[in-house]
Each structure stands twice: as structure tokens, then as C-alpha cells.
Coordinates of C-alpha atoms and ligand atoms in Angstrom, one line a residue:
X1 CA -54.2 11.4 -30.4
X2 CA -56.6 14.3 -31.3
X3 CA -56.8 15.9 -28.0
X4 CA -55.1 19.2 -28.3
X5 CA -53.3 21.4 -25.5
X6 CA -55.7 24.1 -24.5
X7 CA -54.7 23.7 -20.9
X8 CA -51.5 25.1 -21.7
X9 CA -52.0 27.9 -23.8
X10 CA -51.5 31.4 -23.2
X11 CA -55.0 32.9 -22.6
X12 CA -54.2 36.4 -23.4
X13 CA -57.5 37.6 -21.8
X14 CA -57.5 40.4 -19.8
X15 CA -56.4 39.0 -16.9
X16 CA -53.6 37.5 -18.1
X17 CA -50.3 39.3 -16.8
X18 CA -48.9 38.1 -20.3
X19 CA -50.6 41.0 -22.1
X20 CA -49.7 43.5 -19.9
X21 CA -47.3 46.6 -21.3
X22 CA -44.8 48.5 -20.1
X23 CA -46.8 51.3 -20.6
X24 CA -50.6 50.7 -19.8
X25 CA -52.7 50.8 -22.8
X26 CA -56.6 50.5 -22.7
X27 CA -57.9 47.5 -24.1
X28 CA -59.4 47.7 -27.7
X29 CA -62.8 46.9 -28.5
X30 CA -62.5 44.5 -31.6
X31 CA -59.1 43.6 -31.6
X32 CA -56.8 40.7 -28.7
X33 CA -53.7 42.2 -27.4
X34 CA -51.9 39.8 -29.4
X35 CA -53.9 41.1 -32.6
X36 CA -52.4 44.4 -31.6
X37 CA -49.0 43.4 -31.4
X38 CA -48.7 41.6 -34.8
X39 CA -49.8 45.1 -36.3
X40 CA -47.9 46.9 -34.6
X41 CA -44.5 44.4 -36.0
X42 CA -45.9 44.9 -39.1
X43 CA -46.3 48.5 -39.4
X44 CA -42.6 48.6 -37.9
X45 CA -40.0 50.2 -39.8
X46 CA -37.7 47.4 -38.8
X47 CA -40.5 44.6 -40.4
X48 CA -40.4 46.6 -43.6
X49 CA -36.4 46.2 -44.0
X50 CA -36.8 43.0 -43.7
X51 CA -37.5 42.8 -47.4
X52 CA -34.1 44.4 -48.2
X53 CA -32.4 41.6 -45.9
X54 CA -30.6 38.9 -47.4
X55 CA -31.9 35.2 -46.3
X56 CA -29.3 32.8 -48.0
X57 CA -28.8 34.7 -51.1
X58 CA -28.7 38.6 -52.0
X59 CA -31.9 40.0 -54.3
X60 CA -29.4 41.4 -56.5
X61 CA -28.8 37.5 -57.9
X62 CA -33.0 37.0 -58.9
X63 CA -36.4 37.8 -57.8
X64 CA -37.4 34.8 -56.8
X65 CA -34.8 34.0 -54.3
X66 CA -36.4 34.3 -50.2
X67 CA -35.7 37.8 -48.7
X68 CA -36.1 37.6 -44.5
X69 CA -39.3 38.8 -45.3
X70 CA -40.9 36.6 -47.3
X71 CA -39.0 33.5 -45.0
X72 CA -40.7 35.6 -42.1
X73 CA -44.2 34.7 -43.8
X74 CA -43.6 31.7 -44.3
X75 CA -42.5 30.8 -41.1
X76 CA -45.8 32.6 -39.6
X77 CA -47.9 30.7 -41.8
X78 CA -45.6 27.1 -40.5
X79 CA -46.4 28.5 -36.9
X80 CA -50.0 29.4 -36.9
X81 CA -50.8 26.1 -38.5
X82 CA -49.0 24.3 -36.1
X83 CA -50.4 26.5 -33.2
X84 CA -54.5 26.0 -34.0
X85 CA -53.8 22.2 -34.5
X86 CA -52.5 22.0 -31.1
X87 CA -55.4 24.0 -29.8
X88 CA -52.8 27.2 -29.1
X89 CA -52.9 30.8 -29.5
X90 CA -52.5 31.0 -32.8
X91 CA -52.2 34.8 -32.5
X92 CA -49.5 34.9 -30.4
X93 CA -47.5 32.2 -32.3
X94 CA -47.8 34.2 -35.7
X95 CA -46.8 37.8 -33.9
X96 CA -43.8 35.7 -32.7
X97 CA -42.9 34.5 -36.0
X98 CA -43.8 37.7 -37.6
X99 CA -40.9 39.6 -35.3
X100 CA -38.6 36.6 -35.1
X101 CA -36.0 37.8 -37.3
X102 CA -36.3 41.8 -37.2
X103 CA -33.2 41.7 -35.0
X104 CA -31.3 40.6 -38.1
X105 CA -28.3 42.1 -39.2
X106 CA -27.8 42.9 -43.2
X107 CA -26.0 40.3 -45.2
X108 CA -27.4 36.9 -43.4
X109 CA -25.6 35.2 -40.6
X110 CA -22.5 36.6 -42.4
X111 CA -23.5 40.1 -41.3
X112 CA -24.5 38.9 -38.0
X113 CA -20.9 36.9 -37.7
X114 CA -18.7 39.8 -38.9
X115 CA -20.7 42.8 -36.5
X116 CA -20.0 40.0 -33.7
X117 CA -16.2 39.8 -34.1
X118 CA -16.0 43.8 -34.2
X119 CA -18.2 43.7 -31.1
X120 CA -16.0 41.2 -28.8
X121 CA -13.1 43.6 -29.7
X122 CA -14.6 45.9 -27.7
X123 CA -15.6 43.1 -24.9
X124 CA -19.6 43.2 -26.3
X125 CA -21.3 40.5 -28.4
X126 CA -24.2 40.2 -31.1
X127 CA -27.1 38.4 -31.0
X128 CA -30.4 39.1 -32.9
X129 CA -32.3 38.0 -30.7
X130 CA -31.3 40.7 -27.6
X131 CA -30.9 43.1 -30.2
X132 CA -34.5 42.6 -31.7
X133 CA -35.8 43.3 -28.4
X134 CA -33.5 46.9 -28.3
X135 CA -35.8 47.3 -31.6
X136 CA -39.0 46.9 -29.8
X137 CA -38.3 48.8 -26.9
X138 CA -36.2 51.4 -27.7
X139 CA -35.3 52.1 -31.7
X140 CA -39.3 52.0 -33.1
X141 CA -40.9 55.5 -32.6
X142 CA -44.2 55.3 -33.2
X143 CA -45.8 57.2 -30.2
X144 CA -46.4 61.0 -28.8
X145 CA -46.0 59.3 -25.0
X146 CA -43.1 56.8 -25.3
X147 CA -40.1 55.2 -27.0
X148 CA -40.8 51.7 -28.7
X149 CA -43.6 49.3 -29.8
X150 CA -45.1 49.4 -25.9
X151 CA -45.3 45.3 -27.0
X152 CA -47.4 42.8 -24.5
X153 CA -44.7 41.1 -21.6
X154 CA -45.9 37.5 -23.9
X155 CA -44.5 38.9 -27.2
X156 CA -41.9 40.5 -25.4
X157 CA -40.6 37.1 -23.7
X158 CA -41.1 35.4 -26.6
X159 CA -38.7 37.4 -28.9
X160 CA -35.9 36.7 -26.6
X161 CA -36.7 33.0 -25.8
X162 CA -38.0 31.3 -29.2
X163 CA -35.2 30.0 -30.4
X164 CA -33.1 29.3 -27.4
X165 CA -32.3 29.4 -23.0
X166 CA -30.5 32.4 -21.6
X167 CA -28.4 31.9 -18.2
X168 CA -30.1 34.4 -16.0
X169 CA -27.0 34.9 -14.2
X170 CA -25.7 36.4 -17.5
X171 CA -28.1 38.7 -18.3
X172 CA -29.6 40.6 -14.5
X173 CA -31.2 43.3 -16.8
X174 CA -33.8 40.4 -18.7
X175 CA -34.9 39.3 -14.7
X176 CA -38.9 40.1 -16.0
X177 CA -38.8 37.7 -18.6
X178 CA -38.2 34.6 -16.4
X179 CA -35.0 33.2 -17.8
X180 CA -35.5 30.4 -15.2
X181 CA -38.2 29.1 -17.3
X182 CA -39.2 27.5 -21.1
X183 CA -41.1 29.8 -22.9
X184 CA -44.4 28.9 -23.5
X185 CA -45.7 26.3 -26.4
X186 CA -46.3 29.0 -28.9
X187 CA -42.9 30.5 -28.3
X188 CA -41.2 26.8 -28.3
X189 CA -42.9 26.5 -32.0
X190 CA -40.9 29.4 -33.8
X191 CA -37.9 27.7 -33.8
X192 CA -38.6 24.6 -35.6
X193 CA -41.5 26.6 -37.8
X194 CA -37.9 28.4 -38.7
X195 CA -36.2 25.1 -39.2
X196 CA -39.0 24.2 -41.4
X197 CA -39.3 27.0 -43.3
X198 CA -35.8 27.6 -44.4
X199 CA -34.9 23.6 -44.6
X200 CA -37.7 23.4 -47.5
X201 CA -37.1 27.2 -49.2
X202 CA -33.1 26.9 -49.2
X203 CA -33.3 23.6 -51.3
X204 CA -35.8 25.4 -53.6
X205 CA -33.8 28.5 -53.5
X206 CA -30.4 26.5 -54.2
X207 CA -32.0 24.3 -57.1
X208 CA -33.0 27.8 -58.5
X209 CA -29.6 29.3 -58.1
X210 CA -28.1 26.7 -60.1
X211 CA -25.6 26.1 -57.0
X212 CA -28.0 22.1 -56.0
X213 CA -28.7 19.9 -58.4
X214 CA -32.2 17.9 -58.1
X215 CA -30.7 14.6 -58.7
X216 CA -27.9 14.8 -55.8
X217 CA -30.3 16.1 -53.4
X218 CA -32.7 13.6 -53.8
X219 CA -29.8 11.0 -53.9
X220 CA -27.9 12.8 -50.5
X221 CA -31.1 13.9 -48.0
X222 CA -32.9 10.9 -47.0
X223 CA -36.5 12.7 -46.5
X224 CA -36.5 14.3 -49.7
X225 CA -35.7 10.8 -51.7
X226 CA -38.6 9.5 -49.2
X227 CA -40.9 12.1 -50.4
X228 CA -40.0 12.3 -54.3
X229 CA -40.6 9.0 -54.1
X230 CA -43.9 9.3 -52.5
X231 CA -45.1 12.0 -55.0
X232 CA -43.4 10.3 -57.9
X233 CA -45.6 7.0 -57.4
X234 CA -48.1 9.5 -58.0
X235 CA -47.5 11.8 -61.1
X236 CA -46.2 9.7 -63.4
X237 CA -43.9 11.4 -66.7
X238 CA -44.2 14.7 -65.1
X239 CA -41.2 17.0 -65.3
X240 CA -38.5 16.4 -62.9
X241 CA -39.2 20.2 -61.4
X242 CA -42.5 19.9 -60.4
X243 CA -42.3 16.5 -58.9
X244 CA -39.4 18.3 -56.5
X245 CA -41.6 21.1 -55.5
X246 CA -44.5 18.4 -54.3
X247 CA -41.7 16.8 -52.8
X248 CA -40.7 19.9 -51.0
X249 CA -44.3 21.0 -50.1
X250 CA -44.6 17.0 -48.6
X251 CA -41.3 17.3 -47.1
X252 CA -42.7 20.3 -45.3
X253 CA -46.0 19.1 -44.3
X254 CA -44.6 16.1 -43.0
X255 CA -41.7 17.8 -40.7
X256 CA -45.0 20.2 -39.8
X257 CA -47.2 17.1 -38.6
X258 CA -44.4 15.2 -36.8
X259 CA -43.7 18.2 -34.8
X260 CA -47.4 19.0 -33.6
X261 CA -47.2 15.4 -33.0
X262 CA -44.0 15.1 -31.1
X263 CA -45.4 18.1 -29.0
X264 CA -48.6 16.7 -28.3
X265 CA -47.2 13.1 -27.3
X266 CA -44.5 15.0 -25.0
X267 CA -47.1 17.4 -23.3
X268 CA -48.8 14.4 -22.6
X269 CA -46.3 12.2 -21.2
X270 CA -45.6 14.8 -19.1
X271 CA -49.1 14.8 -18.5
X272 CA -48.9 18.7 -18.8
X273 CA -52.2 20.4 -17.4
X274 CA -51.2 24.5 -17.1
X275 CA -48.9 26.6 -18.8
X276 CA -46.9 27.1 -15.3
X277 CA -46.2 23.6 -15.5
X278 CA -45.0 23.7 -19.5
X279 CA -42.5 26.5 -17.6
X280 CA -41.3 24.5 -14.7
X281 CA -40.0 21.5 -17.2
X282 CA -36.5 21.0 -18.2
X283 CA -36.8 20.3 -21.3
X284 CA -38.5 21.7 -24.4
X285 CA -41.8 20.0 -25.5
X286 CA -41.9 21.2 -29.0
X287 CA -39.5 19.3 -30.9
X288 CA -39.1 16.7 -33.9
X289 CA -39.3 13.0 -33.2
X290 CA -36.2 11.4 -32.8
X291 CA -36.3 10.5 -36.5
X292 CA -37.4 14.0 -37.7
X293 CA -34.4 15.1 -36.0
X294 CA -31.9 13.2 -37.4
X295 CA -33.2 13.7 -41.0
X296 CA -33.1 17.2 -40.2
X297 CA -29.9 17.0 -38.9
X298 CA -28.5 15.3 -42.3
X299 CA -30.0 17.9 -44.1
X300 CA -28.5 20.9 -42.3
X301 CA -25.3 19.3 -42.9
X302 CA -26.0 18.9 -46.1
X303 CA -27.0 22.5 -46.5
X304 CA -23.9 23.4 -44.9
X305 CA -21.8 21.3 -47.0
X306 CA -22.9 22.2 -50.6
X307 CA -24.5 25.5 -50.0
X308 CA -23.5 27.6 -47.0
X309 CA -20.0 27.2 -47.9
X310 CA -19.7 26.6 -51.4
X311 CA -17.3 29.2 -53.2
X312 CA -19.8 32.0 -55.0
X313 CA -21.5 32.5 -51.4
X314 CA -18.2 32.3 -49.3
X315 CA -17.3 35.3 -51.7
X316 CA -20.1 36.9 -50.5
X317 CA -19.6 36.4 -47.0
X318 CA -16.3 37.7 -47.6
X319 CA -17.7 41.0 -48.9
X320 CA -20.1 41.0 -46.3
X321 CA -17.4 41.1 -43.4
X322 CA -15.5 43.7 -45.3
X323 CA -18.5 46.5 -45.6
X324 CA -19.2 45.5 -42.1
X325 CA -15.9 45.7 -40.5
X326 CA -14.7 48.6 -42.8
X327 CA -18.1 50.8 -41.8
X328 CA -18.0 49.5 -37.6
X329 CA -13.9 51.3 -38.1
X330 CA -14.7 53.9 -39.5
X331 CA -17.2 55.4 -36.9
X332 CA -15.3 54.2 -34.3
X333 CA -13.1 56.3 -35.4
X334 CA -14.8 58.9 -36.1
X335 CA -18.2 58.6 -34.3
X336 CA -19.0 62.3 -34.9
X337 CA -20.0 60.9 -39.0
X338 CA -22.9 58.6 -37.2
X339 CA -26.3 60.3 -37.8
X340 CA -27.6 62.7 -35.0
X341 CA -29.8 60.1 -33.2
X342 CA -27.4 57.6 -33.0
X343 CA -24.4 60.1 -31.4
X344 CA -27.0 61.3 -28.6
X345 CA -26.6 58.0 -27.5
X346 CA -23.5 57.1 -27.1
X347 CA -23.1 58.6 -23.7
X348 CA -25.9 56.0 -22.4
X349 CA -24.7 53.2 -24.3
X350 CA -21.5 53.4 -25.1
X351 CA -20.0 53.9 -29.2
X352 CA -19.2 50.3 -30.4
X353 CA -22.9 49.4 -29.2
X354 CA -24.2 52.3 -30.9
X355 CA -22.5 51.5 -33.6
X356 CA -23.3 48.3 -33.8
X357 CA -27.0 49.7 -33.7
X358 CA -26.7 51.5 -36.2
X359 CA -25.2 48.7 -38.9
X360 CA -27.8 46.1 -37.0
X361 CA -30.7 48.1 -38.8
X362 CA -29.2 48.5 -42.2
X363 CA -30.7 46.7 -45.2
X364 CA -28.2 45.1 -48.1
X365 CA -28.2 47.8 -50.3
X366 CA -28.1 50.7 -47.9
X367 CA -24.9 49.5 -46.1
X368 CA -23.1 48.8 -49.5
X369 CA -24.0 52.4 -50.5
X370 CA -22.9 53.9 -47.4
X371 CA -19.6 51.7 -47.8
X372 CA -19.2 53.1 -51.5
X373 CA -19.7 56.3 -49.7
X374 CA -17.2 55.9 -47.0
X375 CA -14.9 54.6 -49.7
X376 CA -14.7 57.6 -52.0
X377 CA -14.6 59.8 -48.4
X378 CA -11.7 58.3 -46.9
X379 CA -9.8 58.6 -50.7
X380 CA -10.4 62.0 -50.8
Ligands
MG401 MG1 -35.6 32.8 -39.4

């Protein structure tokens, strides 16, 4: 099975109503309209907080710990392997991956959680994904002529749609991006590229924390005693550390391989032949064989078990709904404290969105100074 899927990719030529912008843009000589878009993520304001975003665990604990930035790399590089064995367009897939988290909120899933609860109060939700296309469109301001990155209808689609289905009943104002339908291939690739990426780093990250122990994940997460195994057979009376990182860089390039694999078996039982017809199909074709899935399963729960919710990050979470709950109050309350730009819009948009907005964008440390701040204001 070496065949790969270029009669389902997205072209991106000119033609292509996938590249077109909501704003028309003349082509550029030397560079694809997907090339265009992954600059313009990366030389987004919201891109660069990224690096001040906490993945699983906060900078201020070590160095070496994953920011969202760094896991946004990795998970680009995860995707644009995966998308040039398969024959894809492997510019499109790394733009996708390189924007996939920018809708993050400050403080991890934690963040996300807490700025959700104070939403629903007020009869709204959160969800990164929406709110990372509010960030493309509306919050970057880059240009004399409009508001927003002005990214391609493909990039556009595929921030909303990587990771999962929206009912297009629920949301009338998304109608251009064809909720109907699955995303195409090198959208579908994000998600598990993500599963990938954090599955391997949050075991490294966790053995580095102090919080996993090598022995008890290689004894508890059947493809990581598979793989030590493997790479122990080969390095023999090498320190126990290194033979876990080949056994995480295995682990990864095997969940990698089974999942261009899976996706190339499915598109061709399906016997896929156009990119219309990789829309039209129920189901997802990118996905982990039935045993990829269940080891990854194990190891999520696993992840979830000892790590997630163990007590030094619950703490953390704890802290992180406080400064977000204690911050979305207090400019509820008083919304004339929010910054100019974010006021003006509360007419259009309403103040626990805007205020939600505002938190959204916040790195770690800047929301725990503004808290500090807010603190010694309301003690006054
Ligand atoms: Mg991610």
C-alpha cells in the first residue's frame, strides 16, 4: 500500500474556491496561498502568546516543560509528515496545525473550563475553536483596508473543523464553512497529529516533573512497554532515561505510521477518488486502527488518572479558576476598567462575550498580574 491520496487533496491552485478571501488579495508571485497563510499565523500576535500559554504545566515550574507553542510545533511537524506521505497538501496541513490552538485560553483546559462556566452564566459558552476563528477574523490587526488575518476559506474551515463536527442548525452564522460536511484530509489530520503530540510530550514532560515514574509507565501503558521493549533489545546497559526517550520517539513514529496507514486503507475502501467525495462521507477517514485506538485510549486514561488530576496540578487548576472567575466579575461589574478597544465593543457583542475576549487572549503571566492588580484595587 504505497499509493498515496492525491485525488483527494486540496489543490490550492488558483482556481480552487478554497483559497479564496474574504477580502480579494492578488496572488503572490513566489509564494501558495496556503504559504501565505502560515506567515501570516505566525507573525500573529495571538501565535506569539502562545509561548506564554500553559500546555500541561506552567513555565514558572522549568524550562523544559512544553508551552502551547512549542506543542504547536510539534504537532506541525506530526502533520506535515503525515500529510506529504499521504500525497497531501502539506502546506495546508502545517498552517492548520500552526493555528490550531491560538484560540486557547491562559492556564490550559483549566482556563478554558473555568471562562466556560462564567460564560453559561450569562447563557453563552467557550470553545477555542469558535473563538480562534473570532482571532482570525476580527481581533488580529494587521492591515490599512481591513480587520483580521483576511485568511484563505481552507484555513478558515479548517480551524473550526479539525478537531471535531458542528450541528449546522446550531450555529446559522458558520453556513460558508459547510458544517454538513468532513473537513478535508489535511484538516482530519490535526486532531490525531494533536493526540500524538501531547500523548508522547506529557509522559516526557511528567517523567521530568517528577509527578510519572519510568517504571509505572512502562508497567501501566501497553505501547510504551511494547516500545521500551523494542528499543531495549537494542541498546543494551544504557541508562534507563535515554532508553524512555527512544521509546517515546518510537511510540510516536509508530502511532504517526498507523495513522497515515489507517487513512490510506480507509480512503481506499471507500475507494475515495475527489475531495467532494472525502466531504460527502459519514465518517472520518483519518483515524488510528482499532488497536492504535484503544492503546491510545489506555493512555489518555492513564494521563488522566496520574497526571491531569493528581493533587500539585488540581492546585493549579484551582488557582486557575479563581484568577479567571475573579477577573470575568470584576469587569462585569465594572466594564468601564476593560481597555478602550474592548468597551467599544460591547454594544455589538454584548459584555460577558467581550469579556470573555478579552481573558481568551491573555497569557499566564499577564492574567495573574492583572489579578494581583485587581486584588490590591478592590482592597483599597
Ligand atoms: Mg493542541
Amino acid at each position: 500500500m504505497t499509493e498515496n491520496l492525491e485525488q483527494c487533496t486540496v489543490i490550492g491552485d488558483e482556481d480552487d474556491p478554497l483559497v479564496s478571501r474574504i477580502y480579494p488579495a492578488p496572488e503572490h508571485p513566489g509564494r501558495n496561498a496556503f504559504q501565505r497563510d502560515r506567515e501570516r499565523i505566525v507573525q500573529s500576535r495571538a501565535f506569539r502568546r502562545l509561548a506564554g500559554k500553559t500546555q500541561v504545566f506552567t513555565s514558572r515550574s522549568s524550562d523544559h516543560f512544553r508551552s502551547r507553542l512549542t506543542h504547536t510545533i510539534e504537532v506541525a511537524e506530526i502533520a506535515r509528515a503525515a500529510a506529504a506521505q499521504l500525497g497531501l497538501n502539506e502546506d495546508l496541513a502545517e498552517t492548520l496545525a500552526l493555528a490550531h490552538d491560538i484560540g486557547h485560553a491562559p492556564f490550559g483546559h483549566a482556563g478554558e473550563r473555568a471562562l466556560d462556566r462564567c460564560l453559561r452564566r450569562h447563557g453563552l459558552s467557550f470553545d477555542h475553536n469558535l473563538h480562534a476563528l473570532r482571532i482570525v477574523e476580527h481581533f488580529e490587526q494587521r492591515y490599512a483596508a481591513h480587520r483580521g488575518l483576511n485568511l484563505t476559506l481552507g484555513v478558515r474551515e479548517g480551524i473550526i473543523k479539525h478537531s471535531r463536527d458542528y450541528k449546522a442548525e446550531a450555529h446559522p452564522a458558520l453556513a460558508e464553512y459547510l458544517l454538513d460536511e468532513r473537513p478535508p484530509l489535511e484538516a482530519q489530520l490535526i486532531d490525531l497529529a494533536d493526540e500524538i503530540a501531547y500523548l508522547t510530550a506529557d509522559l516526557d514532560d511528567g517523567v521530568e516533573s517528577g509527578l510519572l515514574e519510568i517504571g509505572h509507565i512502562r508497567e501501566n501503558i501497553t505501547i510504551v512497554k511494547r516500545c521500551y521493549r523494542s528499543v531495549q533489545e537494542k541498546h543494551s546497559g544504557v541508562e534507563e532515561k535515554y532508553l524512555f526517550h527512544e521509546a517515546l520517539q518510537l511510540m510516536q513514529n509508530v502511532l504517526t505510521d498507523d495513522l497515515i496507514a489507517t487513512t490510506r486503507a480507509n480512503a481506499r475502501a471507500m475507494g475515495a477518488g475527489s475531495l467532494e467525495e472525502i466531504r460527502r462521507h459519514p465518517e472520518r477517514l483519518a483515524v488510528f486502527s482499532p488497536q492504535a485506538e484503544s492503546e491510545r485510549l489506555e493512555e489518555k486514561r492513564y494521563l488522566f488518572d496520574t497526571l491531569y488530576t493528581c493533587d500539585s496540578l488540581e492546585k493549579e487548576h484551582d488557582k486557575a479558576e479563581e484568577v479567571v472567575t475573579a477577573l470575568f466579575d470584576f469587569w462585569i461589574g465594572d466594564p468601564e476598567e476593560l481597555p478602550a478597544g474592548y468597551f467599544e465593543e460591547i454594544e455589538d457583542e454584548g459584555l460577558p462575550r467581550v469579556v470573555a475576549d478579552y481573558i481568551a487572549g491573555m497569557t499566564d503571566s499577564f492574567i495573574l498580574e492583572l489579578y494581583a492588580q485587581v486584588k490590591r484595587a478592590i482592597r483599597r
